Short mmCIF file of the N, C-alpha and C atoms (twelve columns), coordinates in Angstrom:
data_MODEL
# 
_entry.id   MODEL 
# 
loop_
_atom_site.group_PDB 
_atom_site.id 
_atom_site.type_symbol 
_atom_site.label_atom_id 
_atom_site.label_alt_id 
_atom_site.label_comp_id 
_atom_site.label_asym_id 
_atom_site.label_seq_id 
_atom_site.Cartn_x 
_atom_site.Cartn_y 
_atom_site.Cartn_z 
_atom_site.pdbx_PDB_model_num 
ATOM 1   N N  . UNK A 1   -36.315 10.002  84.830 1 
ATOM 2   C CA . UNK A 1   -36.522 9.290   83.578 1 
ATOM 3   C C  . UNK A 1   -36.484 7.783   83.846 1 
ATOM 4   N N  . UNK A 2   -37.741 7.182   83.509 1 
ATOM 5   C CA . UNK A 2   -37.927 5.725   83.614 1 
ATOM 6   C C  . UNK A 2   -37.035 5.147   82.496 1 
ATOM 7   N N  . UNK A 3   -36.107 4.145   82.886 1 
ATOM 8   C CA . UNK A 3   -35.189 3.354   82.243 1 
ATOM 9   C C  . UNK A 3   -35.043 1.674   82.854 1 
ATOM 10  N N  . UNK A 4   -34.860 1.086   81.531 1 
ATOM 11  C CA . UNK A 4   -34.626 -0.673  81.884 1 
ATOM 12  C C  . UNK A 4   -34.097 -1.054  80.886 1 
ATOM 13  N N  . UNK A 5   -33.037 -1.504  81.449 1 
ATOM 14  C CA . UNK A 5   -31.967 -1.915  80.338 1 
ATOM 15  C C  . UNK A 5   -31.756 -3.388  80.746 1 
ATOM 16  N N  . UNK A 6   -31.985 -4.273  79.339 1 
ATOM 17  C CA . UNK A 6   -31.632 -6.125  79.412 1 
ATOM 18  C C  . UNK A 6   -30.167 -5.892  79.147 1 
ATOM 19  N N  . UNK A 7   -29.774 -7.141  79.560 1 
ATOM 20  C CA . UNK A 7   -28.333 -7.661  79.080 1 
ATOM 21  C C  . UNK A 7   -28.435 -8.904  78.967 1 
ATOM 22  N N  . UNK A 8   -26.987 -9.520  78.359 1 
ATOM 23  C CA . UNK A 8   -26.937 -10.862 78.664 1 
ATOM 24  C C  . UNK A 8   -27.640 -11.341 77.935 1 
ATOM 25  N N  . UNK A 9   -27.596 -10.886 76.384 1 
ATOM 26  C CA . UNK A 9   -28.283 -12.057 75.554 1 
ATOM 27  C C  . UNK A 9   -27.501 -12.633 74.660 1 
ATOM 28  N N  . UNK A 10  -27.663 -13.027 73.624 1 
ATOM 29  C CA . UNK A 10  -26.288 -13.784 72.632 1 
ATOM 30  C C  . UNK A 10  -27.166 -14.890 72.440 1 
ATOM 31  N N  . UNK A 11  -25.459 -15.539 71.102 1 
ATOM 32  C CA . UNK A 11  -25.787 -17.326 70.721 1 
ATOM 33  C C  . UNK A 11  -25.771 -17.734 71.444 1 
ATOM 34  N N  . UNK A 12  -26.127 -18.936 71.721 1 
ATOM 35  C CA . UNK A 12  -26.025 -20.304 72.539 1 
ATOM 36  C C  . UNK A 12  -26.243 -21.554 72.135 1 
ATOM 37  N N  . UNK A 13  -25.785 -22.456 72.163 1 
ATOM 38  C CA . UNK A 13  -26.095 -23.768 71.468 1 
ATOM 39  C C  . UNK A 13  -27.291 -24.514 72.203 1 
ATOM 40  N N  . UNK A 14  -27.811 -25.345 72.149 1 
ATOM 41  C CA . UNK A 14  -28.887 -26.172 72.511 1 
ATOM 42  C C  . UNK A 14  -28.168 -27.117 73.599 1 
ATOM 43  N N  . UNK A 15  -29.298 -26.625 74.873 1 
ATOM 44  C CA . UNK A 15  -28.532 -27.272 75.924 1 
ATOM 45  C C  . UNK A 15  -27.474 -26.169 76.700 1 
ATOM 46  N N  . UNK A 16  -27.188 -25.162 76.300 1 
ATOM 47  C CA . UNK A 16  -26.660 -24.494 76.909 1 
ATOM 48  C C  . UNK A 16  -27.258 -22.989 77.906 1 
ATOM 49  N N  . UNK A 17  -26.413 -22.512 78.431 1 
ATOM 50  C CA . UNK A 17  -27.305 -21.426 79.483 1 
ATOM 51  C C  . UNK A 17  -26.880 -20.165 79.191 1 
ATOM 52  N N  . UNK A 18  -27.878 -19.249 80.035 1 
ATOM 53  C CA . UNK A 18  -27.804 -18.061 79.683 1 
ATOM 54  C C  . UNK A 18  -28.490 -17.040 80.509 1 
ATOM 55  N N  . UNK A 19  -27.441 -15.809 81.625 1 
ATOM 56  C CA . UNK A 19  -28.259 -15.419 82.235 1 
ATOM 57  C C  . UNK A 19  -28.716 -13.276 81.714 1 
ATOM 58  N N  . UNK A 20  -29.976 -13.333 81.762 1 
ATOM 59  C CA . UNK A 20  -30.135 -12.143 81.213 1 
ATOM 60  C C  . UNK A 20  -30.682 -11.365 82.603 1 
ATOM 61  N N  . UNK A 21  -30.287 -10.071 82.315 1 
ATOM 62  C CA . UNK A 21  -30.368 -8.708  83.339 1 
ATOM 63  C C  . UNK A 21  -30.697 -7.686  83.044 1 
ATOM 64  N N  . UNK A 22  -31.828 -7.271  83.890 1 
ATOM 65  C CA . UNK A 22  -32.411 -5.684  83.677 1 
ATOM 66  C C  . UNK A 22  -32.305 -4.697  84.474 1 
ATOM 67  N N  . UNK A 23  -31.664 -3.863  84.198 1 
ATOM 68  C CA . UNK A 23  -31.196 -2.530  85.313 1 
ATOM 69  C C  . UNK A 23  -32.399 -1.603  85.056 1 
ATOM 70  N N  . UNK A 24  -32.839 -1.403  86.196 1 
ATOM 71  C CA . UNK A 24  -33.817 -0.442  86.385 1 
ATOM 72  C C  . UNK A 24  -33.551 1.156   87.235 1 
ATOM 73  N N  . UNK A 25  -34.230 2.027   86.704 1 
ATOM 74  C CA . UNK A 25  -33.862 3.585   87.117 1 
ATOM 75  C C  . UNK A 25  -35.042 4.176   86.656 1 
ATOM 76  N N  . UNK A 26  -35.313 4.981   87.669 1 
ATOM 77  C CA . UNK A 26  -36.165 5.998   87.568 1 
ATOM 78  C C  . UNK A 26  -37.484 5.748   88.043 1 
ATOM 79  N N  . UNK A 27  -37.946 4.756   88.989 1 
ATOM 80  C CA . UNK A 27  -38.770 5.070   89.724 1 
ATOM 81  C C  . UNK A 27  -38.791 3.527   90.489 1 
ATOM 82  N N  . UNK A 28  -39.915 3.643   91.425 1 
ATOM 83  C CA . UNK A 28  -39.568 2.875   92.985 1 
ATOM 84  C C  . UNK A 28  -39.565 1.485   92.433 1 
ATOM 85  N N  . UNK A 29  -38.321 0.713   92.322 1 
ATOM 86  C CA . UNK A 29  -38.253 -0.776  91.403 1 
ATOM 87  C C  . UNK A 29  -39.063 -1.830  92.992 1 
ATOM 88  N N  . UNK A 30  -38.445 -1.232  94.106 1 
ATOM 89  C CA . UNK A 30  -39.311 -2.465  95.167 1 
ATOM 90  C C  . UNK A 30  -41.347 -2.578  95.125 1 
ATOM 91  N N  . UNK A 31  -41.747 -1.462  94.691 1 
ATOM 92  C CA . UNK A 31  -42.748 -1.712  94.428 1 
ATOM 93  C C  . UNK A 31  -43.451 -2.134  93.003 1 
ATOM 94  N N  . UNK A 32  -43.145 -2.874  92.336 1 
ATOM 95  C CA . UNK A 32  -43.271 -3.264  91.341 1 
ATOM 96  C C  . UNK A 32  -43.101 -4.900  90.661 1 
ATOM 97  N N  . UNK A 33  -44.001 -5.210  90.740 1 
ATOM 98  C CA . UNK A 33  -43.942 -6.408  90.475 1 
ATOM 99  C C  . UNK A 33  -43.063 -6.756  88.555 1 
ATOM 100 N N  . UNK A 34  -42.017 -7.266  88.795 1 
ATOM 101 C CA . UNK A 34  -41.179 -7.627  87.557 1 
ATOM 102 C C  . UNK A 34  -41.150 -9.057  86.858 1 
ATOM 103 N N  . UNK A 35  -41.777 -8.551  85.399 1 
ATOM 104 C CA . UNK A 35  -41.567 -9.470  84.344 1 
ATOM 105 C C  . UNK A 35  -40.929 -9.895  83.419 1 
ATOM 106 N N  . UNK A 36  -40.571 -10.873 82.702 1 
ATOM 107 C CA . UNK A 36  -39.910 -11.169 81.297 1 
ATOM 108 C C  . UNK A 36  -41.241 -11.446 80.723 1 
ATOM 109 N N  . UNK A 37  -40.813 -11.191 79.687 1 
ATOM 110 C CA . UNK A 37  -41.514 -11.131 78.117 1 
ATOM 111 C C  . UNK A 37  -40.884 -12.123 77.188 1 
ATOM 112 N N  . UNK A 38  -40.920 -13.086 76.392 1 
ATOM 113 C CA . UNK A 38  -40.534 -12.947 74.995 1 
ATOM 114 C C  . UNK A 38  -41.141 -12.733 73.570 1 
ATOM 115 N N  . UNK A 39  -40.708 -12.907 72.766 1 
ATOM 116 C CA . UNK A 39  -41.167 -12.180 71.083 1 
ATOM 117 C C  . UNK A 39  -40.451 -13.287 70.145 1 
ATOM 118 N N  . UNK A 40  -40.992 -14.328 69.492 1 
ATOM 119 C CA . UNK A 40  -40.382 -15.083 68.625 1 
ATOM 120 C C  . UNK A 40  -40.744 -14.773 67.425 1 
ATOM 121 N N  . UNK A 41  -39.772 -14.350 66.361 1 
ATOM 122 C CA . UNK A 41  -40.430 -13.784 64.954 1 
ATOM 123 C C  . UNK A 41  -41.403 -14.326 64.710 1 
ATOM 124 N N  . UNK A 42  -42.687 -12.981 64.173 1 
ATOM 125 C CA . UNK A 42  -43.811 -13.156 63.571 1 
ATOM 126 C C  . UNK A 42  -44.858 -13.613 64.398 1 
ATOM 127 N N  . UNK A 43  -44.296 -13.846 65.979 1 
ATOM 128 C CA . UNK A 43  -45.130 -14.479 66.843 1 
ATOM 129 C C  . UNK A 43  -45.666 -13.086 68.249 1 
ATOM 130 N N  . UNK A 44  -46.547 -13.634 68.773 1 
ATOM 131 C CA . UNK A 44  -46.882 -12.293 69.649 1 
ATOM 132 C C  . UNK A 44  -45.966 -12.814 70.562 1 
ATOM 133 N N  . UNK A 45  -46.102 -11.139 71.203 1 
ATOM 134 C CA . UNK A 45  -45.237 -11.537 72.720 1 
ATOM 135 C C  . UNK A 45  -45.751 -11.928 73.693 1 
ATOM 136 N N  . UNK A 46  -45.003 -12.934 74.217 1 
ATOM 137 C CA . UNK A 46  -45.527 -14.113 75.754 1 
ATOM 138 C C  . UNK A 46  -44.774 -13.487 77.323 1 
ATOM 139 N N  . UNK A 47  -45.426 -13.689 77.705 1 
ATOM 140 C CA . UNK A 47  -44.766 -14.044 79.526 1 
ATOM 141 C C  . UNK A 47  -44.049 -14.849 79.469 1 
ATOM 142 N N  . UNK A 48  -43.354 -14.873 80.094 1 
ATOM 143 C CA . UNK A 48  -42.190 -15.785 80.624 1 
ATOM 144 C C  . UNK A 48  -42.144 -15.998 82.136 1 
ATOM 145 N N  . UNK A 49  -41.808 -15.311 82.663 1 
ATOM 146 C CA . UNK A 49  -41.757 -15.237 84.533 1 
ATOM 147 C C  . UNK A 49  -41.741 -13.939 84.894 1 
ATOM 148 N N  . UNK A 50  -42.121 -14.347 86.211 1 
ATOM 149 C CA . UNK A 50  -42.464 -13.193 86.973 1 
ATOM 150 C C  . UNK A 50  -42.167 -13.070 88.509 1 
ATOM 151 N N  . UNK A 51  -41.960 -11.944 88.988 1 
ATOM 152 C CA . UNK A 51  -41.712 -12.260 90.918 1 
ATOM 153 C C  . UNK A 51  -41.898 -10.701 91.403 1 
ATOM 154 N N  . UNK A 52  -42.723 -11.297 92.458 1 
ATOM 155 C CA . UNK A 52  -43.482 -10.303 93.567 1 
ATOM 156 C C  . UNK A 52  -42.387 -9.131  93.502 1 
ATOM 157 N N  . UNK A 53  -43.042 -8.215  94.286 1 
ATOM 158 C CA . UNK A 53  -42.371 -6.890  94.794 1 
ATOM 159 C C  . UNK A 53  -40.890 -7.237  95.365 1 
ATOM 160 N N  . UNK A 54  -41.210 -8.289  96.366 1 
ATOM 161 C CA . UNK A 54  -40.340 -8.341  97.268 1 
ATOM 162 C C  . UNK A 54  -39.702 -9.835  97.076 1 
ATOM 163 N N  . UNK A 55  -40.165 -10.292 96.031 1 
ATOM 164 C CA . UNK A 55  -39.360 -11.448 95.600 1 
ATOM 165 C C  . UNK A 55  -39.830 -13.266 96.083 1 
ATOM 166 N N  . UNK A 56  -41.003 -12.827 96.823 1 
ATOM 167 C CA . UNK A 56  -41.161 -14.327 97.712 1 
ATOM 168 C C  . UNK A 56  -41.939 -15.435 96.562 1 
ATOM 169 N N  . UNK A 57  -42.511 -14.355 95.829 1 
ATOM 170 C CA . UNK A 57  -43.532 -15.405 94.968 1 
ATOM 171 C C  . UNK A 57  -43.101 -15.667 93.393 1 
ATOM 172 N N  . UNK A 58  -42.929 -16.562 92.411 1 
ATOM 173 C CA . UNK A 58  -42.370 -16.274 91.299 1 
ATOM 174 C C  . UNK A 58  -42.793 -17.534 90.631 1 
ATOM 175 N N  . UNK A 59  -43.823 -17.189 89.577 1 
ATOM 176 C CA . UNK A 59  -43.980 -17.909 88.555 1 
ATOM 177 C C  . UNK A 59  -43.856 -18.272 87.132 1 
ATOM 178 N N  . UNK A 60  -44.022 -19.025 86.288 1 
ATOM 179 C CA . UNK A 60  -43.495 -19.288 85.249 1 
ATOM 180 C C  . UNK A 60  -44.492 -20.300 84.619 1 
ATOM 181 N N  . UNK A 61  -44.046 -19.226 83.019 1 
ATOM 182 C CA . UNK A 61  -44.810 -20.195 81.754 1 
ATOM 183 C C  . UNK A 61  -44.796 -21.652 81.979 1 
ATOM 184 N N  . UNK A 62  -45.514 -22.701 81.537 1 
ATOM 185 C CA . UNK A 62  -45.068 -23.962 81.232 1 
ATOM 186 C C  . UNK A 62  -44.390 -24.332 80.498 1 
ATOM 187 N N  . UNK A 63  -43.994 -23.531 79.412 1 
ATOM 188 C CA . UNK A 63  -43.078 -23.794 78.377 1 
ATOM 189 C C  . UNK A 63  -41.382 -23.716 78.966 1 
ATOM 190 N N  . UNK A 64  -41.605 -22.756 80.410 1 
ATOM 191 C CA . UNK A 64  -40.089 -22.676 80.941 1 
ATOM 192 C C  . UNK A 64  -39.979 -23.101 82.396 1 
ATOM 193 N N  . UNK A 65  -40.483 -23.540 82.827 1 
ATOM 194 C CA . UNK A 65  -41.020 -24.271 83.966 1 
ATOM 195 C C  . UNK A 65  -39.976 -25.105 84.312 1 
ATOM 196 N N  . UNK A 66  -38.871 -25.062 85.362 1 
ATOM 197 C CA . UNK A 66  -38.015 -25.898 85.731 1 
ATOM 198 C C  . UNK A 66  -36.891 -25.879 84.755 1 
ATOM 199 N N  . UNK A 67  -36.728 -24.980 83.599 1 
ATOM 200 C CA . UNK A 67  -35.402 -24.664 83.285 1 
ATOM 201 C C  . UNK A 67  -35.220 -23.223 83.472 1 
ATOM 202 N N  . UNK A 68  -36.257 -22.322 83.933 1 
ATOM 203 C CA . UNK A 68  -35.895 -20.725 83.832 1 
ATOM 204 C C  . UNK A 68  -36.131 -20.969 85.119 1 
ATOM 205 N N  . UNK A 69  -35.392 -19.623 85.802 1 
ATOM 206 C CA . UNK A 69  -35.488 -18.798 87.425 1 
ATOM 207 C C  . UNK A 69  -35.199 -17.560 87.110 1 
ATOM 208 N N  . UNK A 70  -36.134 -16.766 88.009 1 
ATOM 209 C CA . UNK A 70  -36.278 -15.380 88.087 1 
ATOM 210 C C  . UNK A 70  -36.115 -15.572 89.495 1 
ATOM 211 N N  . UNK A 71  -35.028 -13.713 89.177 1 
ATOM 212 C CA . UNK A 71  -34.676 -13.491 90.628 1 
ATOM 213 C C  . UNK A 71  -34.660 -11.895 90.797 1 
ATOM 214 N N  . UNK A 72  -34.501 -11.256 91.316 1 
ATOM 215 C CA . UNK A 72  -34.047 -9.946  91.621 1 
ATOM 216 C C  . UNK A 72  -33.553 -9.299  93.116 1 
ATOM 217 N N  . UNK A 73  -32.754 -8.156  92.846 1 
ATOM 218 C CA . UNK A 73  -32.088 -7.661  94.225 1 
ATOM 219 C C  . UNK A 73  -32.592 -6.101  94.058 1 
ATOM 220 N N  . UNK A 74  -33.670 -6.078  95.221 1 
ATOM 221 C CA . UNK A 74  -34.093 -4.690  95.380 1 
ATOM 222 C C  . UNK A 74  -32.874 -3.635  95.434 1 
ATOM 223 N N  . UNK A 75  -31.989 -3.948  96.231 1 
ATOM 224 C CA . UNK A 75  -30.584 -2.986  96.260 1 
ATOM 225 C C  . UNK A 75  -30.005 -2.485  95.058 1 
ATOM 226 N N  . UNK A 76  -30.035 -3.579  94.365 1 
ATOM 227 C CA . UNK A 76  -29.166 -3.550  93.144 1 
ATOM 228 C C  . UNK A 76  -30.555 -2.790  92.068 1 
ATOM 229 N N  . UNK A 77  -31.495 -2.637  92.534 1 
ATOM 230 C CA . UNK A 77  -32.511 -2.403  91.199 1 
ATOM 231 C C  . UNK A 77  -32.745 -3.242  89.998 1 
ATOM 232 N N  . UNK A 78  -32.147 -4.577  90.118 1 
ATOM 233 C CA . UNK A 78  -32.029 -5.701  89.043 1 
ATOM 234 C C  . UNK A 78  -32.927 -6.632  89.444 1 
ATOM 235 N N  . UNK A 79  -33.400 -6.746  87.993 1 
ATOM 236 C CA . UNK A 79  -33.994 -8.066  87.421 1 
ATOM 237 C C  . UNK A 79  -33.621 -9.196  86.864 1 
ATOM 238 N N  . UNK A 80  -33.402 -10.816 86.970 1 
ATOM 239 C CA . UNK A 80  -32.223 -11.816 86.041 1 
ATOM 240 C C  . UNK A 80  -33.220 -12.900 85.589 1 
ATOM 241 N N  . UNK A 81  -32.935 -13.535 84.905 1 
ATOM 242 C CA . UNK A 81  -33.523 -14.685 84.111 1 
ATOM 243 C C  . UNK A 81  -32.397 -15.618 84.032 1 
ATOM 244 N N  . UNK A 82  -32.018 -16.804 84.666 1 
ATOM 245 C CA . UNK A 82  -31.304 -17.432 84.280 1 
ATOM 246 C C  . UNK A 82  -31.990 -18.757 83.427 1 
ATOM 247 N N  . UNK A 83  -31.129 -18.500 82.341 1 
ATOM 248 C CA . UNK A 83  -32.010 -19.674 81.516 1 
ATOM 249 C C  . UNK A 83  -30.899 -21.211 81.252 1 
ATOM 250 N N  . UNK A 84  -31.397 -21.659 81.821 1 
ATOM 251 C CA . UNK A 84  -30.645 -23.195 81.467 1 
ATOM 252 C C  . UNK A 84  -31.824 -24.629 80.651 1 
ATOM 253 N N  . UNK A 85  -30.698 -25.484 79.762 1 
ATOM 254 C CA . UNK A 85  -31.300 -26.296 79.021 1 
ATOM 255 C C  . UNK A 85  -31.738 -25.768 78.111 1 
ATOM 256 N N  . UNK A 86  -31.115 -24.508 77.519 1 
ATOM 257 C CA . UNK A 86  -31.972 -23.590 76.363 1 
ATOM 258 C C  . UNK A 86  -32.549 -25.260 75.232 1 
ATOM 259 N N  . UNK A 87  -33.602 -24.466 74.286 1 
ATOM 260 C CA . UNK A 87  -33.947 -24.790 73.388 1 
ATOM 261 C C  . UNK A 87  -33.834 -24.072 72.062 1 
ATOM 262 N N  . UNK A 88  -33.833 -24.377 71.067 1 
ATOM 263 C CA . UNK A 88  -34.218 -23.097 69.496 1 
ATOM 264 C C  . UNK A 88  -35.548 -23.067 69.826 1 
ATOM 265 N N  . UNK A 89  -36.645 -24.033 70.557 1 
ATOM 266 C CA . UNK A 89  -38.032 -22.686 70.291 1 
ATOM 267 C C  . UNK A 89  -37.745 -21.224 71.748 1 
ATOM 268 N N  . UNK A 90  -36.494 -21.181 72.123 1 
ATOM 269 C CA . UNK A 90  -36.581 -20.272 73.109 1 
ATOM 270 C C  . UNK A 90  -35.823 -18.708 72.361 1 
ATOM 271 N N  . UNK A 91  -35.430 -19.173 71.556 1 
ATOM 272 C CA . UNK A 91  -34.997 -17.488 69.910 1 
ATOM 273 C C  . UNK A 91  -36.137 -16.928 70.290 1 
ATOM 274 N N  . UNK A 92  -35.896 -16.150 70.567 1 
ATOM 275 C CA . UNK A 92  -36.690 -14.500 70.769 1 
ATOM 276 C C  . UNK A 92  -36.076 -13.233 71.262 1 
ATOM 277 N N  . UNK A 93  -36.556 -12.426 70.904 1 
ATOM 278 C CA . UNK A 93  -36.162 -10.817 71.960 1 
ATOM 279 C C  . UNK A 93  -36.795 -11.509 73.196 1 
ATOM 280 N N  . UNK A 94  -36.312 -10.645 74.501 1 
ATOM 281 C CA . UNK A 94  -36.802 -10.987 75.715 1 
ATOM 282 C C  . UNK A 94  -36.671 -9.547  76.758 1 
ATOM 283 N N  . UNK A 95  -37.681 -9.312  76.691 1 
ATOM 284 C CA . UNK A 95  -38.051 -7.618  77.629 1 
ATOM 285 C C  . UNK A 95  -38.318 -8.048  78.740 1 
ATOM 286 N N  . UNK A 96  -37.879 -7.248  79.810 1 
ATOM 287 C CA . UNK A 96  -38.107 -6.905  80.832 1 
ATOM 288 C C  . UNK A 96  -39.586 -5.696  81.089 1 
ATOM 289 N N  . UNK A 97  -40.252 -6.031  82.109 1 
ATOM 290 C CA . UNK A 97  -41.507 -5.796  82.175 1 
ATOM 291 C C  . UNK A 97  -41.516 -5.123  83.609 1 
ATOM 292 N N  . UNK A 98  -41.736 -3.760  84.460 1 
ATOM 293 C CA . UNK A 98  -42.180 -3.396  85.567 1 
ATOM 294 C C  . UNK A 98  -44.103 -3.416  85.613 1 
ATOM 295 N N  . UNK A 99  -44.611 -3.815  86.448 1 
ATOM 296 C CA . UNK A 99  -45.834 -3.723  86.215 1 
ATOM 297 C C  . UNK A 99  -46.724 -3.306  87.844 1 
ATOM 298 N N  . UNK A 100 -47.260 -2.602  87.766 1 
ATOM 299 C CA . UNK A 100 -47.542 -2.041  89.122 1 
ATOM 300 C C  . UNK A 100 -49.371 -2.125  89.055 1 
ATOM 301 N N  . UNK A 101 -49.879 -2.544  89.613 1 
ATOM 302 C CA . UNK A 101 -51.273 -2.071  89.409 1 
ATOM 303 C C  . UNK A 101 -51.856 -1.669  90.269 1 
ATOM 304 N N  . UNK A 102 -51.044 -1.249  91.525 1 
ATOM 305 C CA . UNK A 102 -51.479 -0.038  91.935 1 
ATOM 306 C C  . UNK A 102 -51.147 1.609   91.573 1 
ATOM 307 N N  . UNK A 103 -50.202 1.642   90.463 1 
ATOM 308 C CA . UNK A 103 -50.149 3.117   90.089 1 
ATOM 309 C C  . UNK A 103 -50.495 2.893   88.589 1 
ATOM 310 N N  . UNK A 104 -51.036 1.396   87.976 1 
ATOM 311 C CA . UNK A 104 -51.685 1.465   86.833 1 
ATOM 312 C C  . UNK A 104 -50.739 1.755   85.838 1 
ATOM 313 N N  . UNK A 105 -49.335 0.993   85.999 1 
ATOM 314 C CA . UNK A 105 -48.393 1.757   85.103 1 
ATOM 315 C C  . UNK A 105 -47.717 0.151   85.132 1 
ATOM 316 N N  . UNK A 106 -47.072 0.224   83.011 1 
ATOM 317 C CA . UNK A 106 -46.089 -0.496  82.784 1 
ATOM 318 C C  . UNK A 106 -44.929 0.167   82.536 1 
ATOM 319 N N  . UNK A 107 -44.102 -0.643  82.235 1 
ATOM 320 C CA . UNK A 107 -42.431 -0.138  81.805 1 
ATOM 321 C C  . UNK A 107 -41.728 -0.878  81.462 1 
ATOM 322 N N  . UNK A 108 -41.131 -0.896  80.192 1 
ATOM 323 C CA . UNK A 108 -41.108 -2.092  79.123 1 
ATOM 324 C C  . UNK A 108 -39.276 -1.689  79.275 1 
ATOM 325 N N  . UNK A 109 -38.415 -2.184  78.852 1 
ATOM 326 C CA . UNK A 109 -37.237 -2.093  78.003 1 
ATOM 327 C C  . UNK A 109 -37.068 -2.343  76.810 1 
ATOM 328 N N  . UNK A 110 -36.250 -2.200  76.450 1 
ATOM 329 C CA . UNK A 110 -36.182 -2.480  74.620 1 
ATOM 330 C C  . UNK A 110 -35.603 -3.785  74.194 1 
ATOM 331 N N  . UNK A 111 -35.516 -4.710  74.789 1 
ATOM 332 C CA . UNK A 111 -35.026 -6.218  74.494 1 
ATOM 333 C C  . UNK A 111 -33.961 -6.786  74.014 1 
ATOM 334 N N  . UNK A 112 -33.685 -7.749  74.659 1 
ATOM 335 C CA . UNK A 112 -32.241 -8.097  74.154 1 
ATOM 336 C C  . UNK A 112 -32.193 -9.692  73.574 1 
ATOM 337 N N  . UNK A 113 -32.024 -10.131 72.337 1 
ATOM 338 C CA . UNK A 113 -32.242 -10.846 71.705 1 
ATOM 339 C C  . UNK A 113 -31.153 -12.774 72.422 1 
ATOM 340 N N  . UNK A 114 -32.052 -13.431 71.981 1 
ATOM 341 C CA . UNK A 114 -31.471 -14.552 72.731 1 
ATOM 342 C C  . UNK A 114 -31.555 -15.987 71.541 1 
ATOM 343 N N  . UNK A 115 -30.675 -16.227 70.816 1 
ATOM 344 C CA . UNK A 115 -30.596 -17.478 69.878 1 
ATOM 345 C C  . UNK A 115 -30.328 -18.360 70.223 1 
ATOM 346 N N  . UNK A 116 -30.702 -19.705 69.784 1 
ATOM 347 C CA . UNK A 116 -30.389 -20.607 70.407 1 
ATOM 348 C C  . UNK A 116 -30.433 -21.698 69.271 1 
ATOM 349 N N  . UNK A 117 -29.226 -21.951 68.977 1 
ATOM 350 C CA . UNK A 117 -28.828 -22.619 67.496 1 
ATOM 351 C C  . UNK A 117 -27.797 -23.192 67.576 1 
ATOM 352 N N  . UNK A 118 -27.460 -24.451 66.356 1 
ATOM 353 C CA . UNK A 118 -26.041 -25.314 67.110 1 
ATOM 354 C C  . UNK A 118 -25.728 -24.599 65.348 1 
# 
């Protein structure tokens, strides 16, 4: 059973940090290239960052560009987002994303919400 579970979301004030985590189970997490997502009410959902199979390559929105890092530990089956310098336009759910396109398959989690309000 394919599973991805976020953590690590909550308030935060403006200017402050926040690191979120996705545990992955149920199928091969090193081959899979892993994403964040976010969802700001009423708004579609965006990319956020992303990093290779094996972790060497990792890019990012412009909107989070030099305050977010994506990381992950094949061992551990985890995915992290550390977010620093939050903003309020950064309030959204924020999913974790497996995306493979060589077996043509996504795998979403169910999101874990992230505010950012004084």
């Amino acid at each position: 059973q394919v599973q991805l579970v976020e953590s690590g979301g909550g308030l935060v004030q403006p200017g402050g940090s926040l690191k979120l985590s996705c545990a992955a189970s149920g199928f091969t997490f090193s081959s899979y290239v892993m994403n964040w997502y976010r969802q700001a009410p009423g708004k579609e959902r965006r990319w956020v960052a992303a990093s290779t199979n094996a972790g060497g390559t990792k890019s990012y929105a412009d909107s989070v560009k030099g305050r977010f890092t994506i990381s992950r530990d094949n061992a551990k089956k985890t995915v992290y987002l550390q977010m620093n310098s939050l903003k309020p336009e950064d309030t959204a759910v924020y999913y974790c994303n497996a995306h493979s396109s060589w077996y043509a398959t996504d795998y979403w989690g169910q999101g874990t919400q992230v505010t950012v309000s004084s």
